[in-house]
PDB file of C-alpha atoms in Angstrom:
ATOM      1  CA  MET A   1     358.743 196.753 219.369  1.00 84.00           C
ATOM      2  CA  ASN A   2     358.362 199.647 216.989  1.00 92.00           C
ATOM      3  CA  TRP A   3     355.076 199.444 215.095  1.00 97.00           C
ATOM      4  CA  GLN A   4     355.217 202.988 213.688  1.00 97.00           C
ATOM      5  CA  GLY A   5     353.753 203.156 210.189  1.00 97.00           C
ATOM      6  CA  LYS A   6     352.291 199.636 210.381  1.00 98.00           C
ATOM      7  CA  THR A   7     348.621 198.699 210.169  1.00 98.00           C
ATOM      8  CA  VAL A   8     347.667 195.594 212.128  1.00 98.00           C
ATOM      9  CA  GLY A   9     344.391 193.795 211.588  1.00 98.00           C
ATOM     10  CA  TYR A  10     343.320 192.262 214.895  1.00 98.00           C
ATOM     11  CA  ALA A  11     340.564 189.685 214.479  1.00 98.00           C
ATOM     12  CA  ILE A  12     338.755 188.052 217.381  1.00 97.00           C
ATOM     13  CA  THR A  13     336.635 184.895 217.202  1.00 97.00           C
ATOM     14  CA  GLY A  14     334.423 183.250 219.788  1.00 88.00           C
ATOM     15  CA  SER A  15     336.810 181.731 222.303  1.00 89.00           C
ATOM     16  CA  HIS A  16     335.216 183.996 224.889  1.00 89.00           C
ATOM     17  CA  CYS A  17     337.301 182.681 227.803  1.00 88.00           C
ATOM     18  CA  THR A  18     340.465 184.210 226.286  1.00 91.00           C
ATOM     19  CA  PHE A  19     339.160 187.731 225.567  1.00 92.00           C
ATOM     20  CA  ALA A  20     340.561 189.161 228.806  1.00 93.00           C
ATOM     21  CA  GLU A  21     343.954 187.703 227.852  1.00 93.00           C
ATOM     22  CA  VAL A  22     344.060 189.210 224.353  1.00 96.00           C
ATOM     23  CA  MET A  23     342.894 192.756 225.085  1.00 96.00           C
ATOM     24  CA  PRO A  24     346.250 193.805 226.634  1.00 97.00           C
ATOM     25  CA  GLN A  25     348.048 192.477 223.538  1.00 97.00           C
ATOM     26  CA  ILE A  26     345.988 194.783 221.336  1.00 97.00           C
ATOM     27  CA  GLY A  27     347.083 197.634 223.581  1.00 97.00           C
ATOM     28  CA  ARG A  28     350.722 196.664 223.034  1.00 98.00           C
ATOM     29  CA  PHE A  29     350.343 197.198 219.279  1.00 98.00           C
ATOM     30  CA  VAL A  30     348.737 200.585 219.849  1.00 98.00           C
ATOM     31  CA  ASP A  31     351.407 201.584 222.382  1.00 97.00           C
ATOM     32  CA  GLY A  32     354.060 200.612 219.838  1.00 97.00           C
ATOM     33  CA  GLY A  33     352.605 203.031 217.298  1.00 98.00           C
ATOM     34  CA  ALA A  34     350.519 200.717 215.120  1.00 98.00           C
ATOM     35  CA  LYS A  35     347.153 201.527 213.649  1.00 98.00           C
ATOM     36  CA  VAL A  36     344.968 198.608 214.734  1.00 98.00           C
ATOM     37  CA  VAL A  37     341.906 197.649 212.694  1.00 98.00           C
ATOM     38  CA  PRO A  38     339.567 195.507 214.834  1.00 98.00           C
ATOM     39  CA  ILE A  39     337.602 192.694 213.187  1.00 98.00           C
ATOM     40  CA  ILE A  40     335.132 190.399 214.956  1.00 97.00           C
ATOM     41  CA  SER A  41     333.251 187.233 214.120  1.00 95.00           C
ATOM     42  CA  ASN A  42     329.476 186.900 214.277  1.00 90.00           C
ATOM     43  CA  SER A  43     329.785 185.121 217.624  1.00 92.00           C
ATOM     44  CA  VAL A  44     331.702 188.013 219.166  1.00 94.00           C
ATOM     45  CA  LEU A  45     329.174 190.460 217.732  1.00 92.00           C
ATOM     46  CA  THR A  46     326.086 188.787 219.179  1.00 91.00           C
ATOM     47  CA  THR A  47     326.933 186.456 222.086  1.00 90.00           C
ATOM     48  CA  ASP A  48     326.862 187.275 225.788  1.00 90.00           C
ATOM     49  CA  THR A  49     328.616 184.703 228.002  1.00 90.00           C
ATOM     50  CA  ARG A  50     329.709 184.269 231.606  1.00 93.00           C
ATOM     51  CA  PHE A  51     332.954 185.926 230.506  1.00 92.00           C
ATOM     52  CA  GLY A  52     331.193 189.169 229.584  1.00 93.00           C
ATOM     53  CA  LYS A  53     328.634 190.882 227.404  1.00 93.00           C
ATOM     54  CA  SER A  54     329.215 191.336 223.688  1.00 91.00           C
ATOM     55  CA  GLU A  55     328.490 195.049 223.952  1.00 95.00           C
ATOM     56  CA  ASP A  56     331.120 195.509 226.668  1.00 93.00           C
ATOM     57  CA  TRP A  57     333.814 193.651 224.732  1.00 94.00           C
ATOM     58  CA  ARG A  58     333.058 195.670 221.598  1.00 95.00           C
ATOM     59  CA  LYS A  59     333.267 198.925 223.536  1.00 96.00           C
ATOM     60  CA  GLN A  60     336.606 197.895 225.024  1.00 95.00           C
ATOM     61  CA  LEU A  61     337.921 196.940 221.580  1.00 96.00           C
ATOM     62  CA  LYS A  62     336.916 200.276 220.091  1.00 97.00           C
ATOM     63  CA  ASP A  63     338.305 202.204 223.081  1.00 97.00           C
ATOM     64  CA  ILE A  64     341.702 200.478 222.829  1.00 97.00           C
ATOM     65  CA  THR A  65     342.093 200.810 219.060  1.00 98.00           C
ATOM     66  CA  GLY A  66     340.270 204.079 218.481  1.00 97.00           C
ATOM     67  CA  ASN A  67     338.849 202.586 215.287  1.00 97.00           C
ATOM     68  CA  ASP A  68     335.468 201.307 214.148  1.00 97.00           C
ATOM     69  CA  ILE A  69     335.008 197.552 214.307  1.00 98.00           C
ATOM     70  CA  ILE A  70     334.627 195.542 211.113  1.00 98.00           C
ATOM     71  CA  SER A  71     331.736 193.203 211.875  1.00 97.00           C
ATOM     72  CA  SER A  72     330.325 192.139 208.491  1.00 97.00           C
ATOM     73  CA  ILE A  73     331.617 190.413 205.375  1.00 97.00           C
ATOM     74  CA  VAL A  74     330.710 193.502 203.344  1.00 97.00           C
ATOM     75  CA  GLU A  75     332.883 195.687 205.607  1.00 97.00           C
ATOM     76  CA  ALA A  76     335.785 193.201 205.457  1.00 97.00           C
ATOM     77  CA  GLU A  77     335.828 192.703 201.681  1.00 95.00           C
ATOM     78  CA  PRO A  78     337.627 195.997 200.829  1.00 96.00           C
ATOM     79  CA  LEU A  79     340.636 194.883 202.904  1.00 96.00           C
ATOM     80  CA  GLY A  80     341.738 192.923 199.848  1.00 93.00           C
ATOM     81  CA  PRO A  81     341.776 195.593 197.143  1.00 94.00           C
ATOM     82  CA  SER A  82     342.973 198.314 199.534  1.00 95.00           C
ATOM     83  CA  LYS A  83     345.910 196.190 200.778  1.00 96.00           C
ATOM     84  CA  LEU A  84     345.409 198.003 204.068  1.00 96.00           C
ATOM     85  CA  LEU A  85     346.859 195.475 206.498  1.00 98.00           C
ATOM     86  CA  ASP A  86     350.575 194.838 206.905  1.00 98.00           C
ATOM     87  CA  VAL A  87     349.785 191.852 209.117  1.00 98.00           C
ATOM     88  CA  LEU A  88     346.529 190.210 210.216  1.00 98.00           C
ATOM     89  CA  VAL A  89     346.276 188.227 213.428  1.00 98.00           C
ATOM     90  CA  ILE A  90     343.338 186.078 214.520  1.00 98.00           C
ATOM     91  CA  ALA A  91     343.594 185.836 218.299  1.00 97.00           C
ATOM     92  CA  PRO A  92     341.854 183.901 219.642  1.00 96.00           C
ATOM     93  CA  CYS A  93     341.193 181.643 216.652  1.00 97.00           C
ATOM     94  CA  THR A  94     338.581 178.992 217.420  1.00 96.00           C
ATOM     95  CA  GLY A  95     338.560 175.462 216.070  1.00 96.00           C
ATOM     96  CA  THR A  96     335.619 176.383 213.862  1.00 96.00           C
ATOM     97  CA  THR A  97     337.470 179.308 212.299  1.00 97.00           C
ATOM     98  CA  THR A  98     340.631 177.207 211.905  1.00 97.00           C
ATOM     99  CA  SER A  99     338.618 174.483 210.174  1.00 97.00           C
ATOM    100  CA  LYS A 100     336.861 176.876 207.817  1.00 97.00           C
ATOM    101  CA  LEU A 101     340.072 178.716 206.971  1.00 98.00           C
ATOM    102  CA  ALA A 102     341.869 175.457 206.161  1.00 98.00           C
ATOM    103  CA  ASN A 103     339.005 174.417 203.888  1.00 97.00           C
ATOM    104  CA  ALA A 104     338.508 177.737 202.057  1.00 96.00           C
ATOM    105  CA  VAL A 105     335.171 178.634 203.653  1.00 97.00           C
ATOM    106  CA  THR A 106     334.513 182.388 203.773  1.00 96.00           C
ATOM    107  CA  ASP A 107     331.360 182.986 205.811  1.00 96.00           C
ATOM    108  CA  SER A 108     332.382 185.563 208.418  1.00 97.00           C
ATOM    109  CA  PRO A 109     334.112 188.954 208.557  1.00 98.00           C
ATOM    110  CA  VAL A 110     337.217 187.328 210.045  1.00 98.00           C
ATOM    111  CA  LEU A 111     337.447 184.710 207.308  1.00 98.00           C
ATOM    112  CA  MET A 112     336.904 187.334 204.611  1.00 98.00           C
ATOM    113  CA  ALA A 113     339.734 189.398 206.100  1.00 98.00           C
ATOM    114  CA  ALA A 114     341.983 186.319 206.193  1.00 98.00           C
ATOM    115  CA  LYS A 115     341.170 185.485 202.577  1.00 97.00           C
ATOM    116  CA  ALA A 116     341.959 189.075 201.554  1.00 96.00           C
ATOM    117  CA  GLN A 117     345.257 189.021 203.448  1.00 97.00           C
ATOM    118  CA  LEU A 118     346.413 185.790 201.812  1.00 97.00           C
ATOM    119  CA  ARG A 119     345.283 187.026 198.412  1.00 95.00           C
ATOM    120  CA  ASN A 120     347.665 189.920 198.872  1.00 96.00           C
ATOM    121  CA  GLY A 121     350.540 187.627 199.842  1.00 97.00           C
ATOM    122  CA  ARG A 122     350.795 189.210 203.274  1.00 98.00           C
ATOM    123  CA  PRO A 123     351.259 187.512 206.664  1.00 98.00           C
ATOM    124  CA  LEU A 124     348.358 185.917 208.524  1.00 98.00           C
ATOM    125  CA  VAL A 125     349.019 184.998 212.147  1.00 98.00           C
ATOM    126  CA  ILE A 126     346.848 182.482 213.987  1.00 98.00           C
ATOM    127  CA  ALA A 127     346.563 182.075 217.766  1.00 98.00           C
ATOM    128  CA  VAL A 128     344.638 178.851 218.256  1.00 98.00           C
ATOM    129  CA  SER A 129     342.241 178.332 221.128  1.00 96.00           C
ATOM    130  CA  THR A 130     340.326 175.114 220.641  1.00 96.00           C
ATOM    131  CA  ASN A 131     339.236 172.109 222.686  1.00 95.00           C
ATOM    132  CA  ASP A 132     339.680 170.011 219.539  1.00 96.00           C
ATOM    133  CA  GLY A 133     343.245 170.926 218.538  1.00 97.00           C
ATOM    134  CA  LEU A 134     344.512 167.372 218.948  1.00 97.00           C
ATOM    135  CA  GLY A 135     341.229 165.884 217.720  1.00 97.00           C
ATOM    136  CA  PHE A 136     339.679 166.238 214.273  1.00 95.00           C
ATOM    137  CA  ASN A 137     340.984 169.797 214.040  1.00 96.00           C
ATOM    138  CA  LEU A 138     344.606 168.682 214.103  1.00 97.00           C
ATOM    139  CA  ALA A 139     344.380 167.994 210.356  1.00 98.00           C
ATOM    140  CA  ASN A 140     343.267 171.592 209.754  1.00 98.00           C
ATOM    141  CA  ILE A 141     346.053 173.019 211.913  1.00 98.00           C
ATOM    142  CA  ALA A 142     348.538 170.892 209.979  1.00 97.00           C
ATOM    143  CA  LYS A 143     347.224 172.225 206.654  1.00 97.00           C
ATOM    144  CA  LEU A 144     347.657 175.794 207.856  1.00 98.00           C
ATOM    145  CA  ILE A 145     351.098 175.319 209.428  1.00 97.00           C
ATOM    146  CA  VAL A 146     352.559 174.429 206.033  1.00 97.00           C
ATOM    147  CA  ALA A 147     350.615 177.106 204.125  1.00 97.00           C
ATOM    148  CA  LYS A 148     352.489 180.031 202.606  1.00 97.00           C
ATOM    149  CA  ASN A 149     352.285 183.315 204.569  1.00 98.00           C
ATOM    150  CA  VAL A 150     350.547 181.638 207.544  1.00 98.00           C
ATOM    151  CA  TYR A 151     352.225 181.769 210.957  1.00 98.00           C
ATOM    152  CA  PHE A 152     351.202 180.481 214.372  1.00 98.00           C
ATOM    153  CA  VAL A 153     351.501 182.010 217.794  1.00 98.00           C
ATOM    154  CA  PRO A 154     353.329 179.320 219.837  1.00 98.00           C
ATOM    155  CA  PHE A 155     350.826 176.956 221.410  1.00 98.00           C
ATOM    156  CA  GLY A 156     350.521 173.955 223.706  1.00 97.00           C
ATOM    157  CA  GLN A 157     348.153 171.807 225.711  1.00 96.00           C
ATOM    158  CA  ASP A 158     346.514 173.887 228.417  1.00 92.00           C
ATOM    159  CA  ASN A 159     344.948 171.020 230.371  1.00 92.00           C
ATOM    160  CA  PRO A 160     346.309 167.598 229.333  1.00 94.00           C
ATOM    161  CA  ALA A 161     344.525 165.689 232.102  1.00 93.00           C
ATOM    162  CA  GLY A 162     341.107 167.327 231.907  1.00 93.00           C
ATOM    163  CA  LYS A 163     341.013 168.238 228.184  1.00 94.00           C
ATOM    164  CA  PRO A 164     343.699 166.205 226.400  1.00 95.00           C
ATOM    165  CA  ASN A 165     342.740 167.476 222.930  1.00 97.00           C
ATOM    166  CA  SER A 166     342.758 171.168 223.893  1.00 96.00           C
ATOM    167  CA  LEU A 167     345.369 173.541 222.433  1.00 97.00           C
ATOM    168  CA  VAL A 168     345.793 177.204 223.347  1.00 96.00           C
ATOM    169  CA  ALA A 169     348.325 179.741 222.115  1.00 97.00           C
ATOM    170  CA  ASN A 170     350.362 181.867 224.499  1.00 97.00           C
ATOM    171  CA  MET A 171     348.560 185.136 223.803  1.00 96.00           C
ATOM    172  CA  GLU A 172     351.410 187.142 225.342  1.00 96.00           C
ATOM    173  CA  LEU A 173     353.460 186.169 222.277  1.00 98.00           C
ATOM    174  CA  VAL A 174     351.008 187.643 219.746  1.00 98.00           C
ATOM    175  CA  PRO A 175     353.012 190.843 219.054  1.00 98.00           C
ATOM    176  CA  GLU A 176     356.326 188.967 218.877  1.00 98.00           C
ATOM    177  CA  THR A 177     354.860 186.426 216.452  1.00 98.00           C
ATOM    178  CA  CYS A 178     353.462 189.188 214.241  1.00 98.00           C
ATOM    179  CA  TYR A 179     356.804 190.997 214.259  1.00 98.00           C
ATOM    180  CA  ALA A 180     358.588 187.823 213.126  1.00 98.00           C
ATOM    181  CA  ALA A 181     355.894 187.156 210.503  1.00 98.00           C
ATOM    182  CA  LEU A 182     356.533 190.551 208.914  1.00 98.00           C
ATOM    183  CA  GLU A 183     360.073 189.283 208.309  1.00 97.00           C
ATOM    184  CA  GLY A 184     358.788 186.004 206.894  1.00 98.00           C
ATOM    185  CA  LYS A 185     359.786 184.021 209.983  1.00 98.00           C
ATOM    186  CA  GLN A 186     357.897 181.681 212.301  1.00 98.00           C
ATOM    187  CA  LEU A 187     358.537 182.529 215.971  1.00 98.00           C
ATOM    188  CA  GLN A 188     360.180 179.552 217.653  1.00 98.00           C
ATOM    189  CA  PRO A 189     359.689 177.295 219.449  1.00 97.00           C
ATOM    190  CA  LEU A 190     356.257 176.713 217.948  1.00 98.00           C
ATOM    191  CA  ILE A 191     355.105 174.032 220.372  1.00 96.00           C
ATOM    192  CA  ILE A 192     355.459 175.127 223.974  1.00 96.00           C
ATOM    193  CA  GLU A 193     354.426 173.987 227.429  1.00 91.00           C
ATOM    194  CA  ARG A 194     351.232 175.738 228.461  1.00 83.00           C
ATOM    195  CA  PHE A 195     350.272 173.520 231.399  1.00 71.00           C
ATOM    196  CA  HIS A 196     351.906 174.105 234.771  1.00 60.00           C
ATOM    197  CA  GLY A 197     350.980 171.740 237.594  1.00 48.00           C
TER     198      GLY A 197
END
């Protein structure tokens, strides 16, 4: 895909177990010629987990994109007036972020960036990663699926037996979904099989 001349906002929220899966996708945007603006939630900024240290993930994100990370609401707010981003993707997007976005809560850099993007009538792409996707959060996903200028990376149940409410996007489809979103199209099929065996 040719991303020359495009600016992609890449926002990451606290589904720490998927970070290793999304980092190569960020590289694909860069390799395609895009300018990638990294944005992180408070959880990504401050939380060390068994999947890695916050500092290490932030360093990797800056090394891949070559750009400073937006990590505060104050830093994210100018994205609206500047109309900087051609497309904004939140990958991974936690259940908490999905819920807040669907209910117009703006209390993190990622949510401020999303609000700015929608204010500008530009595409917002969501890659869900939540243990509650088929639980209470299903109502929030449904609200966002029918929202104007909101697109979803195809998703499915990742562990129907062990975690029947869990939904996770296929992160390998992030660039393809963003490319389709720039043309006003939802990448299909939206609901896919994620569980094998």
